[in-house]
mmCIF file of C-alpha atoms in Angstrom:
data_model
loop_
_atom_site.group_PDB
_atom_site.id
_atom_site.type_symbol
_atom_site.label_atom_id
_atom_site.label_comp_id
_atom_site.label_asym_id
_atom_site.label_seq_id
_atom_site.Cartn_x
_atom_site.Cartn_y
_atom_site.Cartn_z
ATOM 1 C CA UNK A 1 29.978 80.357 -23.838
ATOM 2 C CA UNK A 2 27.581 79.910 -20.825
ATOM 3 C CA UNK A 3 28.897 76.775 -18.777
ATOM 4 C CA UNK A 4 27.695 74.146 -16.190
ATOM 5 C CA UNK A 5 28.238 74.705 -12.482
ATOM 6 C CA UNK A 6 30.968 72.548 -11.061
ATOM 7 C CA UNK A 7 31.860 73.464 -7.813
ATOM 8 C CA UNK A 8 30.172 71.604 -4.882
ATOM 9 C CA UNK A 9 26.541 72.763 -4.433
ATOM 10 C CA UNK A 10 24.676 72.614 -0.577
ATOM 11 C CA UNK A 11 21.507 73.348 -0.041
ATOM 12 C CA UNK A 12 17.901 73.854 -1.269
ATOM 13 C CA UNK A 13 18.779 76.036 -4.526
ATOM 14 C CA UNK A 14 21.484 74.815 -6.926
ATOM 15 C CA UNK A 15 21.919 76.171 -10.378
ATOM 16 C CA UNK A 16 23.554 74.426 -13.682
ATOM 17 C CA UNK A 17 23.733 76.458 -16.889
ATOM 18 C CA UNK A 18 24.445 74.608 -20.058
ATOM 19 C CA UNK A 19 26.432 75.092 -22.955
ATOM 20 C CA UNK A 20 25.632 76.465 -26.567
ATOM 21 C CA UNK A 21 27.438 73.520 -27.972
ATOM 22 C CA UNK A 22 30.040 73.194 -31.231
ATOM 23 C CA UNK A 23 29.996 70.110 -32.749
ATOM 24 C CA UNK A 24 30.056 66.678 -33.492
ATOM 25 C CA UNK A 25 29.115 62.935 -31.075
ATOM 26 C CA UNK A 26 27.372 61.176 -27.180
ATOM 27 C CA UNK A 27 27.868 57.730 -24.315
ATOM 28 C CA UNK A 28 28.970 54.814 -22.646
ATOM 29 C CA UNK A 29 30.867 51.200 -22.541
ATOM 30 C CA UNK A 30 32.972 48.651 -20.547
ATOM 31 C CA UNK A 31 36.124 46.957 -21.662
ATOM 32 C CA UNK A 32 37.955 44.205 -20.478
ATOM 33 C CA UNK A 33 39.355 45.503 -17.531
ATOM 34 C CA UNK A 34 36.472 46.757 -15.115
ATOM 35 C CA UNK A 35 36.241 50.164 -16.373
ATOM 36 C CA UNK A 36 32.501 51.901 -16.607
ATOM 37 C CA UNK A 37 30.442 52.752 -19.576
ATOM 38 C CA UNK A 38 27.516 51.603 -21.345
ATOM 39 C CA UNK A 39 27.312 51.351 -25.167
ATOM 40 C CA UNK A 40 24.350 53.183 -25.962
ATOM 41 C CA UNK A 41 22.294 52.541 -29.403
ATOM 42 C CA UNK A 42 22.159 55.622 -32.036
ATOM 43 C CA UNK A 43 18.237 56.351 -31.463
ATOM 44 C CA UNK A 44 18.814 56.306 -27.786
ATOM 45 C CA UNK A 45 20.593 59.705 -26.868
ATOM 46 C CA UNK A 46 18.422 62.899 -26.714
ATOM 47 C CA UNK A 47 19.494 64.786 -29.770
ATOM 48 C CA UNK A 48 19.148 68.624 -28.442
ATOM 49 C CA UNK A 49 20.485 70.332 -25.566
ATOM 50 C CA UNK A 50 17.946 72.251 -23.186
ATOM 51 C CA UNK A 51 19.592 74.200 -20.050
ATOM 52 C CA UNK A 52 19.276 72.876 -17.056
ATOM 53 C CA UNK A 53 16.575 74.210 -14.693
ATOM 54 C CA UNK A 54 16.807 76.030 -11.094
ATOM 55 C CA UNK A 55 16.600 72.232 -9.096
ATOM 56 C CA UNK A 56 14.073 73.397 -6.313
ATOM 57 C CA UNK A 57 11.658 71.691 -3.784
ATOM 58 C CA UNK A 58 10.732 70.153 -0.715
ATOM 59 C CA UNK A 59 13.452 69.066 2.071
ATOM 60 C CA UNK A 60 14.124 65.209 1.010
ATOM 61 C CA UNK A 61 12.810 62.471 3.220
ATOM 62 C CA UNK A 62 14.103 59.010 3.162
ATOM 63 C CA UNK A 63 17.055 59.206 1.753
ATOM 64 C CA UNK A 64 19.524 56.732 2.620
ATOM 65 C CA UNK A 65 22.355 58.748 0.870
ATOM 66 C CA UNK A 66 21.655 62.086 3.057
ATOM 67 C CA UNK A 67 24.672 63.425 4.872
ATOM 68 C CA UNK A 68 27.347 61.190 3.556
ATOM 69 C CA UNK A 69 30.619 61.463 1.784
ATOM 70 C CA UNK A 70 31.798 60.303 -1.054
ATOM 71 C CA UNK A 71 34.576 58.376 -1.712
ATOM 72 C CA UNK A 72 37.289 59.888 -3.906
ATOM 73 C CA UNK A 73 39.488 57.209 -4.883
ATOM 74 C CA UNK A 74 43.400 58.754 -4.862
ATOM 75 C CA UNK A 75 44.285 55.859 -7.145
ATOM 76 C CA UNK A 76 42.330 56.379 -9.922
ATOM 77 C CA UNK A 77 43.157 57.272 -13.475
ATOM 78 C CA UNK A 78 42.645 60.975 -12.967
ATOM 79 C CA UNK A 79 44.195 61.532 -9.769
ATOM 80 C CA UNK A 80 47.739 59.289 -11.639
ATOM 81 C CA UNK A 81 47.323 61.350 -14.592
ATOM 82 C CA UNK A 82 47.559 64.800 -12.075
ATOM 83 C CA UNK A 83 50.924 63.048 -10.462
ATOM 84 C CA UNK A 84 52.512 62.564 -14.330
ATOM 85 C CA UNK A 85 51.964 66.071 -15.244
ATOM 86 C CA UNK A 86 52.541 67.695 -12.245
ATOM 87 C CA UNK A 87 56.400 68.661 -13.405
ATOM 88 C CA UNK A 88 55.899 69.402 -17.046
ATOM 89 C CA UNK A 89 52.186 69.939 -17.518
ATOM 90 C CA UNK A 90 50.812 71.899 -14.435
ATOM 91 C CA UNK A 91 48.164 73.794 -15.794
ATOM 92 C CA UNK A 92 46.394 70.562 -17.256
ATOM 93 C CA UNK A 93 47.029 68.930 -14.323
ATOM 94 C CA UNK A 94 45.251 71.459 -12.369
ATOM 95 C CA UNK A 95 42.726 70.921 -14.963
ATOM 96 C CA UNK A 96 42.427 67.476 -14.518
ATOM 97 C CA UNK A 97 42.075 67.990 -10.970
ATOM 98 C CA UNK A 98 38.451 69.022 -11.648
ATOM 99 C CA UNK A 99 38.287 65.293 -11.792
ATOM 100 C CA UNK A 100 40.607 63.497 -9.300
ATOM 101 C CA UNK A 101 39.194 65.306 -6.612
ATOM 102 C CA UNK A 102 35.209 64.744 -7.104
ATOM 103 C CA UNK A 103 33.837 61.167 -5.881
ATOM 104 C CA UNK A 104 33.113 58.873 -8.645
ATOM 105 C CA UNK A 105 31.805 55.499 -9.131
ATOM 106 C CA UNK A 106 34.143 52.804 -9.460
ATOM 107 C CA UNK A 107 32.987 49.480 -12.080
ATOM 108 C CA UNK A 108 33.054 46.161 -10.894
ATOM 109 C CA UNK A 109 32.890 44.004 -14.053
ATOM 110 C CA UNK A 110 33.858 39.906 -14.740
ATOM 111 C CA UNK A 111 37.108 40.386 -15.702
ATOM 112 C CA UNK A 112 40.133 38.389 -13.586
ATOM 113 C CA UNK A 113 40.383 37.258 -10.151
ATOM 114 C CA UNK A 114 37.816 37.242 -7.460
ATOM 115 C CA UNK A 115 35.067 39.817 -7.037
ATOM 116 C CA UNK A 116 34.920 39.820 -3.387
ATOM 117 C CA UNK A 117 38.417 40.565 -3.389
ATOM 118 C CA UNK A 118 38.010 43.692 -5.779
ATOM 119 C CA UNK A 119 34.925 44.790 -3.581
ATOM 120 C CA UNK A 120 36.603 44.201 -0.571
ATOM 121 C CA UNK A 121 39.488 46.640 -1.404
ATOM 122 C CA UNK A 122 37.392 49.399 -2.726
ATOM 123 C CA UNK A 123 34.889 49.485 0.670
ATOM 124 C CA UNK A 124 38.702 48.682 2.899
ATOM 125 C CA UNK A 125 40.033 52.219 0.875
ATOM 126 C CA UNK A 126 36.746 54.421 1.398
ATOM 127 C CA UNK A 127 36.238 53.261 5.080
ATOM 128 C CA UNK A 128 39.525 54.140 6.046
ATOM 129 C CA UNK A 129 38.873 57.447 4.820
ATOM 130 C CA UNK A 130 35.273 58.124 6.768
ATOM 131 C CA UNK A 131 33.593 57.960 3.057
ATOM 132 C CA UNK A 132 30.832 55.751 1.591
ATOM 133 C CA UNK A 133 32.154 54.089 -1.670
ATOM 134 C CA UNK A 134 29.829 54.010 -4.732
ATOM 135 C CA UNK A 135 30.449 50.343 -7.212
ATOM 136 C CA UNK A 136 28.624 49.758 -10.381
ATOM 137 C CA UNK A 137 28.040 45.961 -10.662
ATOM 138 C CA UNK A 138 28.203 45.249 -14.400
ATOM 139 C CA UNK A 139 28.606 41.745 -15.110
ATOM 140 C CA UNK A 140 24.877 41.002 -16.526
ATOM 141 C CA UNK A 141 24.385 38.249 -19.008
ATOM 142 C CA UNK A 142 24.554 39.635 -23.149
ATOM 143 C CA UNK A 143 25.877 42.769 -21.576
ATOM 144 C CA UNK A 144 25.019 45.801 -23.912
ATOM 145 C CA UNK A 145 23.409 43.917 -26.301
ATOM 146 C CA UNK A 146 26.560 42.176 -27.506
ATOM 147 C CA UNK A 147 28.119 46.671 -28.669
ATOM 148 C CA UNK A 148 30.826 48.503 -27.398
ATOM 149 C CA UNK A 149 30.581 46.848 -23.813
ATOM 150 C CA UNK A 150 29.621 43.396 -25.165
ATOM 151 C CA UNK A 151 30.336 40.785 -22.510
ATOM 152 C CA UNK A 152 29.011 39.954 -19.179
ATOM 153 C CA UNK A 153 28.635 36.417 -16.961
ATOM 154 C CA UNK A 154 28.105 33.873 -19.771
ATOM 155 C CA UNK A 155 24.979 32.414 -17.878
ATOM 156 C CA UNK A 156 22.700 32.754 -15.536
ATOM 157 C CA UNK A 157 24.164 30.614 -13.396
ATOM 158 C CA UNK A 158 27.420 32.157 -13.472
ATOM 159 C CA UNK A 159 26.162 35.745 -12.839
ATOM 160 C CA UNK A 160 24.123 34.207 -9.995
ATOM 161 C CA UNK A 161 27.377 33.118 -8.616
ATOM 162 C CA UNK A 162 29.061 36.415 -9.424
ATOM 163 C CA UNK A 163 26.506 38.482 -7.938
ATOM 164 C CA UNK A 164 26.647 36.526 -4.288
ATOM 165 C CA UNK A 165 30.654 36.742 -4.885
ATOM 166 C CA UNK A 166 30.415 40.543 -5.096
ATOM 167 C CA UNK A 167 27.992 40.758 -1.899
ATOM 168 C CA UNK A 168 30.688 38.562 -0.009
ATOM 169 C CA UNK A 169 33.170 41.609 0.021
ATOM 170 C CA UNK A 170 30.467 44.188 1.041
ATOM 171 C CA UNK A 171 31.064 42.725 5.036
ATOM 172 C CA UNK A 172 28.965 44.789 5.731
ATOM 173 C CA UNK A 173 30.112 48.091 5.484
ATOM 174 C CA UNK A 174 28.077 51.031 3.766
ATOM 175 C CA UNK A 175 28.423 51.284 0.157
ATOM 176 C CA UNK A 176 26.124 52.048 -3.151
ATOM 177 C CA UNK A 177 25.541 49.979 -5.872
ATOM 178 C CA UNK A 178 24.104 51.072 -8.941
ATOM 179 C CA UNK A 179 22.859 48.077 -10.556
ATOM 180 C CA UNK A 180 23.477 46.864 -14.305
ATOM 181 C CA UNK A 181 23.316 49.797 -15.866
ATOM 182 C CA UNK A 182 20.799 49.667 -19.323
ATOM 183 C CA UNK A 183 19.823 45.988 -18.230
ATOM 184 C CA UNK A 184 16.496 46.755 -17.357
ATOM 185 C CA UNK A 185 15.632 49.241 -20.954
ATOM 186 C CA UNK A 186 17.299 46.544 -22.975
ATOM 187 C CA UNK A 187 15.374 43.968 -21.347
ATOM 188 C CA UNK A 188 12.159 46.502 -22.243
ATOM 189 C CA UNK A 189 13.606 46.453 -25.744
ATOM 190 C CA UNK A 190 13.742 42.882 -26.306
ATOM 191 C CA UNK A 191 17.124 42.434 -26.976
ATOM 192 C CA UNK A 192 17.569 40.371 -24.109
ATOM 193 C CA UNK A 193 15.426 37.561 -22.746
ATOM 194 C CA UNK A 194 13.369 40.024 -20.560
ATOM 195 C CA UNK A 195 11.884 37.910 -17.767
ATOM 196 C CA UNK A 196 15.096 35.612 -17.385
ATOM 197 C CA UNK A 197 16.971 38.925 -17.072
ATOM 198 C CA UNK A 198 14.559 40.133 -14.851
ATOM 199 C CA UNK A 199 14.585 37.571 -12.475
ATOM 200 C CA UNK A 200 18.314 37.888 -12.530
ATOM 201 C CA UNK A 201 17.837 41.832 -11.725
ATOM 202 C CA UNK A 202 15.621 40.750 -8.838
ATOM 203 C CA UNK A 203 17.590 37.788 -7.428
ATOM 204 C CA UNK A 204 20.568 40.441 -7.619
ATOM 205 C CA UNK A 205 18.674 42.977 -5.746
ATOM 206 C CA UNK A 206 17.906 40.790 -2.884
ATOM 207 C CA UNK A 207 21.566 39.512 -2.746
ATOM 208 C CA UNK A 208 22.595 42.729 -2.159
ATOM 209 C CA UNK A 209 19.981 44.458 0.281
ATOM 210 C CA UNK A 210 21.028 40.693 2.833
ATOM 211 C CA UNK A 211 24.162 42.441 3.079
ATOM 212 C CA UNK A 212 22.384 44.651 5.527
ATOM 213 C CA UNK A 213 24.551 47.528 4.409
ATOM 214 C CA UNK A 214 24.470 47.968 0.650
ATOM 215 C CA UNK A 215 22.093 50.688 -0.867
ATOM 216 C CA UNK A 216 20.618 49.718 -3.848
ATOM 217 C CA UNK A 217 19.879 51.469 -7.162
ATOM 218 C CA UNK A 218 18.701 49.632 -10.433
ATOM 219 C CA UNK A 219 19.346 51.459 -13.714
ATOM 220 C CA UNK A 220 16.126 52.528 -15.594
ATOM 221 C CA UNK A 221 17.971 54.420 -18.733
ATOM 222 C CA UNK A 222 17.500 57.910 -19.373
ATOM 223 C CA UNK A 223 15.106 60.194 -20.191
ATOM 224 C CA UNK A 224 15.055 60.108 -23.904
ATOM 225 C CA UNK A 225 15.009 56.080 -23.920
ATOM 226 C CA UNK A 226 11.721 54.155 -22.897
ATOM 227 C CA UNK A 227 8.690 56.553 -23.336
ATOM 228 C CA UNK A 228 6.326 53.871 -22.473
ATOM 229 C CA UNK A 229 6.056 54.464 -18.336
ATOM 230 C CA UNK A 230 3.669 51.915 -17.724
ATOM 231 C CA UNK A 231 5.957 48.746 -19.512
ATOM 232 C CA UNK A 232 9.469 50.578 -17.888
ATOM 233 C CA UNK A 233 7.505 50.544 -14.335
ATOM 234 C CA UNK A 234 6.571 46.810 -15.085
ATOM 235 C CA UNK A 235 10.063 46.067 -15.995
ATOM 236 C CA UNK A 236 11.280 47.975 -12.600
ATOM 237 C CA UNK A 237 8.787 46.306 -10.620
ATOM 238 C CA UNK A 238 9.496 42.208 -12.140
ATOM 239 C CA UNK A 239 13.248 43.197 -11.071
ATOM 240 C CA UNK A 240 12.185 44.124 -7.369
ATOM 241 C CA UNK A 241 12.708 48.159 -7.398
ATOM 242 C CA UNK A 242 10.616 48.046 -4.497
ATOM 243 C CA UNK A 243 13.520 45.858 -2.393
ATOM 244 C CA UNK A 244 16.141 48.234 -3.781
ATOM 245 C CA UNK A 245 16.714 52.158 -3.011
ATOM 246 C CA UNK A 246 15.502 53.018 -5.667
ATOM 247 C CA UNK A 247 16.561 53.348 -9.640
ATOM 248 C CA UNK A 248 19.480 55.102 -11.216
ATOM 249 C CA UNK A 249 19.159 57.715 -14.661
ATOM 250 C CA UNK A 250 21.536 58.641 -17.416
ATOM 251 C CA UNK A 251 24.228 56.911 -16.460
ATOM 252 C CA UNK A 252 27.133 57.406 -19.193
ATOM 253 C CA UNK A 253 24.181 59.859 -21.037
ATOM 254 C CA UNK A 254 24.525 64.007 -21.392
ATOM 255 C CA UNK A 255 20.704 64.319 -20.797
ATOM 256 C CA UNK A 256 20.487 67.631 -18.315
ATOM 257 C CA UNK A 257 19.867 67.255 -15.351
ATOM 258 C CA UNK A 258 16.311 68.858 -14.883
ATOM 259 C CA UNK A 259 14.786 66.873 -17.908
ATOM 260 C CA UNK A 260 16.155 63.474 -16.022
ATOM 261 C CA UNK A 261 14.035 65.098 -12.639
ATOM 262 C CA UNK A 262 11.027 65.363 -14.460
ATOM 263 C CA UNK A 263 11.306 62.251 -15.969
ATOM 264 C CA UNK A 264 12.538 60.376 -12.519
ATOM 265 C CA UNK A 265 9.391 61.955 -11.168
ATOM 266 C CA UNK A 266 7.043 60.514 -13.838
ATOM 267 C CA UNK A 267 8.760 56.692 -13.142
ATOM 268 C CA UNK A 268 8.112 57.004 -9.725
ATOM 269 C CA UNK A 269 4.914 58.131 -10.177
ATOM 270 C CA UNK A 270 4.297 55.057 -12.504
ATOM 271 C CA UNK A 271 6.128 53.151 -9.876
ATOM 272 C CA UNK A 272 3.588 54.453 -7.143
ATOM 273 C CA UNK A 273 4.892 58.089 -6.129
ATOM 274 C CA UNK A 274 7.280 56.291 -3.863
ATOM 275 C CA UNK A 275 10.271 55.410 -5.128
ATOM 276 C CA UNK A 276 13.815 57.524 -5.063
ATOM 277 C CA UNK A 277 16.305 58.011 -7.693
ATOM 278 C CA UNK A 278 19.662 59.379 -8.420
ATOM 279 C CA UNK A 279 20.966 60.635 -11.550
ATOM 280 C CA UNK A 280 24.295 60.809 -13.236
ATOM 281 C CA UNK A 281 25.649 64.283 -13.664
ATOM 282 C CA UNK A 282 29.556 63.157 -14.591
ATOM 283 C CA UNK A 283 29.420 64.770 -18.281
ATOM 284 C CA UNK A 284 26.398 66.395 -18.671
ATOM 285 C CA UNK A 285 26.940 70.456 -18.163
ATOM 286 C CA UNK A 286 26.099 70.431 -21.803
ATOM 287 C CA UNK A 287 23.783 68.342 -22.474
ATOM 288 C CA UNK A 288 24.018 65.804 -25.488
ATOM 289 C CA UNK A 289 25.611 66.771 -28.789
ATOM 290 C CA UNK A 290 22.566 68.458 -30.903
ATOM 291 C CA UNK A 291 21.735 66.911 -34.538
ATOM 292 C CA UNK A 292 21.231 63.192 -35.913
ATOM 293 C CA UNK A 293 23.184 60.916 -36.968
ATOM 294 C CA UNK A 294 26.496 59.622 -36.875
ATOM 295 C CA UNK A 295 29.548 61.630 -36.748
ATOM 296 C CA UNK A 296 32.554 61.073 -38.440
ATOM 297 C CA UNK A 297 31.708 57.497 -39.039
ATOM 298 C CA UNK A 298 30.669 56.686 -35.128
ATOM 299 C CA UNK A 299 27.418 57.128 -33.049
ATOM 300 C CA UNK A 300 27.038 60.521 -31.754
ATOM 301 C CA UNK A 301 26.802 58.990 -28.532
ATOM 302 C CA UNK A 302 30.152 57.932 -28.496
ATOM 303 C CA UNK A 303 33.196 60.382 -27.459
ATOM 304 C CA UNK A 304 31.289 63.357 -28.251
ATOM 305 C CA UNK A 305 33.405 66.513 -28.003
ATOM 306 C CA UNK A 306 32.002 69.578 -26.569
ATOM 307 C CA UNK A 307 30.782 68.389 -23.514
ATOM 308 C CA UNK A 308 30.916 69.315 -19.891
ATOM 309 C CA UNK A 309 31.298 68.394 -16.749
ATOM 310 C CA UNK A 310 28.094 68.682 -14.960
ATOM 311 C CA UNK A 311 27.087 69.351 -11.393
ATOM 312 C CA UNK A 312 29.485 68.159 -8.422
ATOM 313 C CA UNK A 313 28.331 64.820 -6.551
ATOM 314 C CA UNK A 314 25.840 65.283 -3.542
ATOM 315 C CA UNK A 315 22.905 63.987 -1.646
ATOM 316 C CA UNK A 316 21.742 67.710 -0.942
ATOM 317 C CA UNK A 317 19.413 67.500 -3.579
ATOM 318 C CA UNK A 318 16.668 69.278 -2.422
ATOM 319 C CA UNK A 319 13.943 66.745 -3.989
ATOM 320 C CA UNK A 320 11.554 64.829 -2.280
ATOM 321 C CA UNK A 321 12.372 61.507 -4.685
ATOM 322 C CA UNK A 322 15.957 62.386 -5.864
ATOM 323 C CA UNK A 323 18.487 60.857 -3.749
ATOM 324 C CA UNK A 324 21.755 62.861 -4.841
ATOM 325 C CA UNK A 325 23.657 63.423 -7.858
ATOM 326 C CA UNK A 326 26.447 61.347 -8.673
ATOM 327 C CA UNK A 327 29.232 60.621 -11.247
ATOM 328 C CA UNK A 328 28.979 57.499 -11.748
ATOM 329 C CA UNK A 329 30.583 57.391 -15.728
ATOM 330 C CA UNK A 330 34.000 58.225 -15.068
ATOM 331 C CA UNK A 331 34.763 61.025 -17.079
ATOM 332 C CA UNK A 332 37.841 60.993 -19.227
ATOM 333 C CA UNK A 333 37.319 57.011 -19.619
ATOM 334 C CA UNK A 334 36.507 56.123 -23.378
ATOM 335 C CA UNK A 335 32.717 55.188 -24.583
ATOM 336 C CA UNK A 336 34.267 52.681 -26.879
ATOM 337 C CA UNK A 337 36.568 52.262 -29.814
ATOM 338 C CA UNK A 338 33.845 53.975 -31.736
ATOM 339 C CA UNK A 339 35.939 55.623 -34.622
ATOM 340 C CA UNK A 340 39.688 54.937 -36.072
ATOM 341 C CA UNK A 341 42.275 55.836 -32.839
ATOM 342 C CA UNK A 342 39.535 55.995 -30.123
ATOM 343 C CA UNK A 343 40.406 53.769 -27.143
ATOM 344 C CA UNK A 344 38.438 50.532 -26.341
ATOM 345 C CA UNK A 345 35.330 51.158 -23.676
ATOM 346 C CA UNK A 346 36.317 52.008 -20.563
ATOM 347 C CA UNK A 347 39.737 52.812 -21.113
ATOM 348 C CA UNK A 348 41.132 56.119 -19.349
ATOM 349 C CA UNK A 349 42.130 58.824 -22.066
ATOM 350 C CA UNK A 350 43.726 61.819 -21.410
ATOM 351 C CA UNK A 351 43.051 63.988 -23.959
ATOM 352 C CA UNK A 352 39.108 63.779 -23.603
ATOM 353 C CA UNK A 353 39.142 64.134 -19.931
ATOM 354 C CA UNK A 354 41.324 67.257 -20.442
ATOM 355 C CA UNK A 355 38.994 68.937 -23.028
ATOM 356 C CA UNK A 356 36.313 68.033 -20.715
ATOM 357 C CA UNK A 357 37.833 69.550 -18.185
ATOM 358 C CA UNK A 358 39.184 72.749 -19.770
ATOM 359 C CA UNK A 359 35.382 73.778 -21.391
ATOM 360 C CA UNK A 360 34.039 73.390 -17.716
#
């Protein structure tokens, strides 16, 4: 079976070959605790998977990302699950080292105590190692449409609150923040009130850019999810894309990499050719799992097997408009409880992250 590349890629050429895939199901939620993922609806994950495309172009421009390192967090769940197996279970800890030792996005839900605090420590960990921390701020109002990563600030006012909370522990140090992700396609959708949540996205956005230090990316779905590009650039614009960085694309999804380009192109093109992206490559080496339907009881989205790591994190992209590639899922963390024995959204699960990591 042909499989993605994983290794760190420099340069102007980089290369990611996808998988002839099995079987059965496809992405993303947040539980409780601040872990990532975003529950995503059964029509919304692209259904067959296309290999990836030679990534080639013009030297970027404008990137705020260029030339910077990751952070790679030592105490996450990947790198603690590598120090329990170490002694017994060295070859899948060496597996699950494909993990630990790539940068990836940390979530920054409601959950308890204070924001600031939680933001604080993240930045405090990566500047201390020379490295620019990426958060996900995921605390919006109806929060996935009430599925697997149902909850969120229970009012505006409170997410206003939150929002200015989370800024406070920026101090001004680099970091990226990818911005609610699916807020802005839900709000498309109409499951949410769409210009209240809007207004939210853009009072959010200008929070964060006052920090004087915070790059900026608003999620805009995936490239099988809003068709339309004229009402997703309206959407975009209402929540101030053009204060932010720029938007971020398939975060939590398997869509391949080269059909999230094209379609990062076309939004910024709808947006007015000039605005960047970056694009979540944590689990998508093999695209999403082929067919319709639901598997085994559960959304196809959810915990499919199969799948593969996709390209390492970098902001050598290559692209005029695309910023870097990025994990920002956490791979090995649970989409939701979508079937009998899965683990709630968000929760770290050692068995997926080691297939995941095996097949890549």
């Amino acid at each position: 079976m042909t499989r993605a590349v994983t290794r760190p890629v420099t340069g102007m050429l980089w290369i990611a070959l996808a998988a002839t895939l099995m079987s059965a199901c496809g992405s993303g939620g947040d539980s409780a605790a601040d872990g990532p993922t975003t529950g995503h609806q059964p029509g919304r994950a692209a259904q067959n998977a296309q290999p990836a495309d030679v990534l080639a172009g013009p030297p970027a421009s404008r990137n705020p990302l260029a030339g910077k390192a990751f952070f790679v967090d030592s105490s996450g769940p990947a790198a603690v699950q590598v120090a329990q197996w170490e002694a017994q279970r060295k070859a899948d800890a060496d597996q699950i080292r494909k993990i630990a030792d790539r940068p990836v996005a940390l979530w920054i839900g409601g959950g308890s105590g204070a924001v600031d605090a939680k933001v604080d420590a993240v930045i405090g960990r990566a500047a201390a190692k020379g490295q620019l921390p990426i958060l996900v701020a995921y605390n919006i109002p109806h929060r996935d449409c009430g599925n697997f990563s149902a909850g969120g600030a229970a009012s505006a006012d409170e997410y206003r609150a939150w929002i200015r909370s989370f800024a406070a522990g920026v101090k001004g140090r680099p970091v990226v923040v990818i911005l609610e992700p699916d807020a802005v396609p839900h709000a498309v959708e109409g499951c949410a009130d769409g210009p209240a949540r809007l207004a939210l996205l853009a009072d959010a956005v200008g929070v964060l850019k006052a920090t004087g230090s915070a790059s900026v990316y608003l999620d805009a779905g995936h490239a099988h999810w809003i068709t339309d590009m004229k009402r997703l650039a309206s959407a975009l614009q209402k929540a101030d894309v053009a204060s932010a960085d720029g938007f971020a694309l398939n975060v939590s999804n398997f869509i391949v990499t080269s059909e999230n380009l094209s379609y990062g192109n076309r939004v910024s093109d709808a947006l007015g050719g000039k605005a960047h992206f970056v694009i979540d490559t944590s689990r998508n080496g093999a695209g999403p799992l082929p067919g319709t339907g639901d598997v085994n009881g559960g959304p196809r989205w959810c915990n499919p097997p199969g799948r593969l790591l996709g390209q390492a994190p970098t902001a050598d992209t290559g692209q005029q408009r695309l910023d870097a590639l990025l994990w920002i899922k956490r791979p090995g963390e649970s989409d939701g409880a979508c079937r009998p024995g899965e683990p709630e959204a968000g929760q770290w699960w050692p068995d997926y992250a080691l297939d995941l990591a095996k097949r890549s």
